[in-house]
GROMACS .gro file of C-alpha atoms in nm:
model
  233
    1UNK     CA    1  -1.186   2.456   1.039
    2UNK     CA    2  -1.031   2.097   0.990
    3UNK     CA    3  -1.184   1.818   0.833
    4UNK     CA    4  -1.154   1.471   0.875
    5UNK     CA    5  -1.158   1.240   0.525
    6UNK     CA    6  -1.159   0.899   0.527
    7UNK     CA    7  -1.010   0.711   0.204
    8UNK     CA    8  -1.010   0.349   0.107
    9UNK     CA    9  -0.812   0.105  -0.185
   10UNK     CA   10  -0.980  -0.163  -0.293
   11UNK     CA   11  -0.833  -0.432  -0.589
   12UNK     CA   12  -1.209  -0.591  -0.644
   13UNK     CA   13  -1.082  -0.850  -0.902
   14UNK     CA   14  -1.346  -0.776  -1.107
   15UNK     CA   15  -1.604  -0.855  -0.893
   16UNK     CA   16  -1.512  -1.282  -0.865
   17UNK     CA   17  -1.528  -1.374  -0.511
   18UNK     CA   18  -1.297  -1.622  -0.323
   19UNK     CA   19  -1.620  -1.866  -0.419
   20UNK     CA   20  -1.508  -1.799  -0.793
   21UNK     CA   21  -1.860  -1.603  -0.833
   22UNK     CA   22  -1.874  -1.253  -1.040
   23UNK     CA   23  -2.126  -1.080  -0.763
   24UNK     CA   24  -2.101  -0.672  -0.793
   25UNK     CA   25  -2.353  -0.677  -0.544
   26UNK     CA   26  -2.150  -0.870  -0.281
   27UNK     CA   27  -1.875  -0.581  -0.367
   28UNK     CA   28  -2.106  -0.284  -0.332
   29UNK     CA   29  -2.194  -0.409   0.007
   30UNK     CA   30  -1.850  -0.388   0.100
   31UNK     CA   31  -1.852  -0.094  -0.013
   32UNK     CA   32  -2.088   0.044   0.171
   33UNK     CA   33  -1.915  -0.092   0.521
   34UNK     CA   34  -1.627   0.055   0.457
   35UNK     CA   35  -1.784   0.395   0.421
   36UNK     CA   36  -1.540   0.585   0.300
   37UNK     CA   37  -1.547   0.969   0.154
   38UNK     CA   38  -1.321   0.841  -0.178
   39UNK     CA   39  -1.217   0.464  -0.325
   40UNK     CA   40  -0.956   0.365  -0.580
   41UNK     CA   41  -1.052   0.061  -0.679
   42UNK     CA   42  -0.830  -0.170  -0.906
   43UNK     CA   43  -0.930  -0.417  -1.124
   44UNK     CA   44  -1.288  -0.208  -1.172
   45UNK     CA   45  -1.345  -0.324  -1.563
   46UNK     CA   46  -1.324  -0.688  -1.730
   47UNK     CA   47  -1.059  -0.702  -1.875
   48UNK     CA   48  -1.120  -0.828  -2.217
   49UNK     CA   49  -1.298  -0.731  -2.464
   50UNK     CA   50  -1.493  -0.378  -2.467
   51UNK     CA   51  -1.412  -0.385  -2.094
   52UNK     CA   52  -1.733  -0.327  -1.934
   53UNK     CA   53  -1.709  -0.227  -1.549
   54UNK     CA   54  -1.737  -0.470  -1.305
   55UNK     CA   55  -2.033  -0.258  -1.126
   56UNK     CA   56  -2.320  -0.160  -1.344
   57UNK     CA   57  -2.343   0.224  -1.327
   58UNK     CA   58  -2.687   0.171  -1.255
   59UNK     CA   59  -2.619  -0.100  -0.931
   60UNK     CA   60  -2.351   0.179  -0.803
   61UNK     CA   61  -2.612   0.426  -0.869
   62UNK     CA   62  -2.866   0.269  -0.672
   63UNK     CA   63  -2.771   0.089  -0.405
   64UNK     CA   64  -2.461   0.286  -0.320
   65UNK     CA   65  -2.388   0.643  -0.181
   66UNK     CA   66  -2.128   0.666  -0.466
   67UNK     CA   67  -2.044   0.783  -0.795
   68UNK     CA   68  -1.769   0.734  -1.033
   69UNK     CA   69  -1.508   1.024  -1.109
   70UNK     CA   70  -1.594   1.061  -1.493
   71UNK     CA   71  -1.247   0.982  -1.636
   72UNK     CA   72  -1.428   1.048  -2.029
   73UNK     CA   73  -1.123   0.724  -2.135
   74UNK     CA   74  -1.350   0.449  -2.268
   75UNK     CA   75  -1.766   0.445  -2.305
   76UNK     CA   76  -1.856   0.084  -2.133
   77UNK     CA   77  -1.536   0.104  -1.833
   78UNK     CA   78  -1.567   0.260  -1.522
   79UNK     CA   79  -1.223   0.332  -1.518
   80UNK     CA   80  -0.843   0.350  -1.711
   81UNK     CA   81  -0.670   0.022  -1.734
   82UNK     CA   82  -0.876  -0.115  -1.453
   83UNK     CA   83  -0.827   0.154  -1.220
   84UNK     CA   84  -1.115   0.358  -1.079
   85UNK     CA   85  -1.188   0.613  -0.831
   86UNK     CA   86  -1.556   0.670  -0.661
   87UNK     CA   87  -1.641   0.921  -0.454
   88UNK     CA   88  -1.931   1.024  -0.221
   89UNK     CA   89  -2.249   1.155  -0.429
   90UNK     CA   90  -2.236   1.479  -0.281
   91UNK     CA   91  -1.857   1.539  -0.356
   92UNK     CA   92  -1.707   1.748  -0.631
   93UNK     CA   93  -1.476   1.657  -0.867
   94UNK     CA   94  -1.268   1.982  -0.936
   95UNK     CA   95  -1.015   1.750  -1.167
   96UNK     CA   96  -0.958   1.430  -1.299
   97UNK     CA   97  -0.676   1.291  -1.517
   98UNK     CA   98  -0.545   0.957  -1.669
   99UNK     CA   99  -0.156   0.873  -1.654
  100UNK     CA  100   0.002   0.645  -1.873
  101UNK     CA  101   0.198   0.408  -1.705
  102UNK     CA  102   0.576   0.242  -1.888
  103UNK     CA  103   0.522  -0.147  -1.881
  104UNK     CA  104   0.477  -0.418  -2.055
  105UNK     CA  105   0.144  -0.502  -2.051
  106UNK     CA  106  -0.134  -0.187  -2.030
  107UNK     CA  107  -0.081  -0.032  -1.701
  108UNK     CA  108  -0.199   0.314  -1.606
  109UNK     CA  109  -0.350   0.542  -1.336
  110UNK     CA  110  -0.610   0.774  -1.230
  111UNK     CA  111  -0.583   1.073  -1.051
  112UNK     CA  112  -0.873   1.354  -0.901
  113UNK     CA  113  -0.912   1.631  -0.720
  114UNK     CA  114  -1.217   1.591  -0.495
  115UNK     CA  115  -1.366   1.870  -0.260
  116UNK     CA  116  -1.566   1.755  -0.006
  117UNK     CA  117  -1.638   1.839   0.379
  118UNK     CA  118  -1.550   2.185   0.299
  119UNK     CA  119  -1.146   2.094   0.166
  120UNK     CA  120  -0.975   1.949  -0.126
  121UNK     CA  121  -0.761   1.640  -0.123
  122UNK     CA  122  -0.572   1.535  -0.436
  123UNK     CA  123  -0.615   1.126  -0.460
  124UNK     CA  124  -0.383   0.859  -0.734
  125UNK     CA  125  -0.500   0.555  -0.767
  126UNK     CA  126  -0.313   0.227  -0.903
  127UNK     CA  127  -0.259  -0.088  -0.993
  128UNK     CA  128   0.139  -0.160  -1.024
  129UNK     CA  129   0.328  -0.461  -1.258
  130UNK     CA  130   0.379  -0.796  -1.127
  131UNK     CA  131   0.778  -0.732  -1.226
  132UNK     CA  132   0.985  -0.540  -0.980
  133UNK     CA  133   1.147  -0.365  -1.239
  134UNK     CA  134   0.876  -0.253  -1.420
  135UNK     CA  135   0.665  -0.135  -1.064
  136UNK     CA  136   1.008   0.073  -0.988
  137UNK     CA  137   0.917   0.248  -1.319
  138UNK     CA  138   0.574   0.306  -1.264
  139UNK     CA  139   0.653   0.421  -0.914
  140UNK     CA  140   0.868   0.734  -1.063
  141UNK     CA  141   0.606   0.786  -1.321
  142UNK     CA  142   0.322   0.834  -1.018
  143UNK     CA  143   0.563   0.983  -0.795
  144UNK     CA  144   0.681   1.292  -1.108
  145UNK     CA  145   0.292   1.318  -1.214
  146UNK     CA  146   0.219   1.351  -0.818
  147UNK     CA  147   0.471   1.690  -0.817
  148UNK     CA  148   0.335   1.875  -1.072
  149UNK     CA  149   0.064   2.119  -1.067
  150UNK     CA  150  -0.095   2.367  -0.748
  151UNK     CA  151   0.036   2.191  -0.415
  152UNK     CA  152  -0.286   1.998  -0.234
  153UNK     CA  153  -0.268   1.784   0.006
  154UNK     CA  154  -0.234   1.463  -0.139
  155UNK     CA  155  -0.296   1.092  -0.110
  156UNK     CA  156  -0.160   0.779  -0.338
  157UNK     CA  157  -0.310   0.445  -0.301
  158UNK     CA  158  -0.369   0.119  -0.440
  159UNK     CA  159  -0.265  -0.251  -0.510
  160UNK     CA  160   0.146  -0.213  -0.489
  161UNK     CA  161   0.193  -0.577  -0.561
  162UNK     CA  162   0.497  -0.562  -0.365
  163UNK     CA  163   0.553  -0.831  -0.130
  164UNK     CA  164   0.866  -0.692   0.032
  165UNK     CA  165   0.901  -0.542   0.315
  166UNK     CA  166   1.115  -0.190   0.257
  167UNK     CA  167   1.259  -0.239  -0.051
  168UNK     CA  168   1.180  -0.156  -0.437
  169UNK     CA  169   0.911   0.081  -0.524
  170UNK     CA  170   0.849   0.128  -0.186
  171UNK     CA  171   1.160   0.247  -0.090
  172UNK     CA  172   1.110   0.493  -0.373
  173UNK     CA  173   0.783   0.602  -0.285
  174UNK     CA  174   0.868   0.660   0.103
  175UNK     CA  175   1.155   0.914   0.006
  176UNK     CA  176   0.854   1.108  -0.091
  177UNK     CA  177   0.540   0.994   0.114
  178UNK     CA  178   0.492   0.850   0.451
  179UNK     CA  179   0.276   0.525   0.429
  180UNK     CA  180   0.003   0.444   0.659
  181UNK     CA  181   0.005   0.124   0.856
  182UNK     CA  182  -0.283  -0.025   0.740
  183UNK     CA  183  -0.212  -0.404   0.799
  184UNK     CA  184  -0.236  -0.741   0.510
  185UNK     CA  185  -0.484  -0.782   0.317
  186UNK     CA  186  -0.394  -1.074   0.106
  187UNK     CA  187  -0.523  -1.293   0.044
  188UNK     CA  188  -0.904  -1.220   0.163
  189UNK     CA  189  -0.910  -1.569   0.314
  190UNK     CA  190  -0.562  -1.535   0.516
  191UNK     CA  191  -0.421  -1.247   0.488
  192UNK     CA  192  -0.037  -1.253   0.488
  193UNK     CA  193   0.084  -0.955   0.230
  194UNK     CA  194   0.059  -0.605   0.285
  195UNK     CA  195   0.000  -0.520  -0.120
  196UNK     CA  196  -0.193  -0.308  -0.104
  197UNK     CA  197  -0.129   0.005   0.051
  198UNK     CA  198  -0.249   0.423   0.181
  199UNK     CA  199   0.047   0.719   0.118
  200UNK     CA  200   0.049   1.054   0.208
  201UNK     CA  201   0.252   1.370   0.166
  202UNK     CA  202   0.287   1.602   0.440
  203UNK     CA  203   0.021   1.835   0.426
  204UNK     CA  204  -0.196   1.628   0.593
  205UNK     CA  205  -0.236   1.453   0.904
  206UNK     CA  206  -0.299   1.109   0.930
  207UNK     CA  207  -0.574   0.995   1.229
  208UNK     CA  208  -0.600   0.634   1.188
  209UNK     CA  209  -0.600   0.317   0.924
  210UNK     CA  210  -0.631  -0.027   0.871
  211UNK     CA  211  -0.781  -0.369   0.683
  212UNK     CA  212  -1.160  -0.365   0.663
  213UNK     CA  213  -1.230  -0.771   0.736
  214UNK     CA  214  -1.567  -0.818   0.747
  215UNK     CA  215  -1.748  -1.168   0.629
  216UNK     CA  216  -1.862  -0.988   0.353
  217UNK     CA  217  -1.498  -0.851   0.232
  218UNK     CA  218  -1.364  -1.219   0.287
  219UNK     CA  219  -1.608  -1.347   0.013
  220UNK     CA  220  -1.619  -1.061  -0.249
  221UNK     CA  221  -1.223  -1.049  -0.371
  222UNK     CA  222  -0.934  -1.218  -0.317
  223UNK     CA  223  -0.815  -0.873  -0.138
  224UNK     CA  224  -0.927  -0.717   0.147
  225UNK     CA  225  -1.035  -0.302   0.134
  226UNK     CA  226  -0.764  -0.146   0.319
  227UNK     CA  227  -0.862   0.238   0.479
  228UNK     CA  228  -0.689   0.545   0.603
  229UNK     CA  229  -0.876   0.850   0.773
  230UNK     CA  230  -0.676   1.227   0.746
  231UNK     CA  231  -0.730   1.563   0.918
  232UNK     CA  232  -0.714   1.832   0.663
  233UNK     CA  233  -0.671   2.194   0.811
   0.00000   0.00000   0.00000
């Protein structure tokens, strides 16, 4: 029996709105539009300091269908390095890991294994460097982390922060994954770069995608939630 998942990236710049307002209720709300099964979300914890997360546990908790995957990194963050992934209440987290990024500045990602509508679906979220270089690095470090392990069907996601077209880490990535054609979704406002972006490995099929622009997504980050939906089976 096949079952169709539906996946989402979101960088929610710590919760500041295009108004310059820190409102995790404006982002759970987009959240909850979207409606996907499983989130990466970048940019998740402030990012001084102890690093609290950007969404109250108890906000998420309660006025949300989600829950953070429990990545056990640091007490007050909801994620690693910014990066989070949330999943659907009633999903089950079979694995969860943190990967340790090369760069410059702390950089990392998350990755979990997540069974829900009866399959599994292996999800990486990040959050790549502002330096080409660097984000070709990172890219290989994803990419080799990606290939190890039980094969699962498996999706990478998250803010790229590559404005070209075909080349750099995307041109590493795609000799790998096949990318979904989601659309721009920066900046919130006008949307003109595709930096954020949905990839998938063969296993699975891809159904549909794109940019979730709603009033409420143009207020609540500077980016836009971008979304891909899969048939597994």
């Amino acid at each position: 029996m096949s079952a169709t998942i539906r996946v989402a990236s979101y960088n929610i710049r710590k919760a500041i709105g295009t108004d310059r307002r820190r409102s995790p209720e404006r982002v759970i709300d987009v959240l909850n539009e979207v409606d996907a099964d499983i989130i990466a979300l970048q940019e998740a914890d402030r990012r001084f300091g102890i690093r609290h997360a950007a969404i109250p546990p108890l906000l998420l908790d309660s006025q949300s269908g989600y829950k953070p995957v429990p990545l056990n990194v640091q007490t007050d963050s909801m994620g690693w390095h910014g990066n989070a992934i949330i999943v659907r209440k009633e999903a089950e987290v079979a694995a969860y890991d943190v990967l340790h990024l090369p760069c410059l500045e702390p950089r990392g990602a998350t990755m979990a294994e997540v069974a829900i509508k009866g399959a599994t679906l292996r999800v990486f979220g990040m959050h790549l460097d502002l330096s080409g270089l660097w984000r070709r690095k990172q890219a290989a470090a994803v990419i080799h982390a990606a290939a190890q392990g039980h094969a699962l069907p498996t999706v990478l996601m998250g803010d790229l922060n590559e404005w070209s077209a075909e080349r750099g880490c995307l041109a590493d990535f795609a000799r790998h994954y096949s990318f979904a054609p989601c659309g721009r979704s920066f900046h919130a406002r006008r949307p003109v770069a595709r930096l954020d972006r949905i990839m998938h490995c063969g296993r699975i099929r891809l159904v549909d995608s794109g940019v979730h622009e709603s009033a409420a997504a143009r207020k609540a980050s500077d980016h836009l939630p971008i979304w891909a939906e899969f048939r597994l089976g």
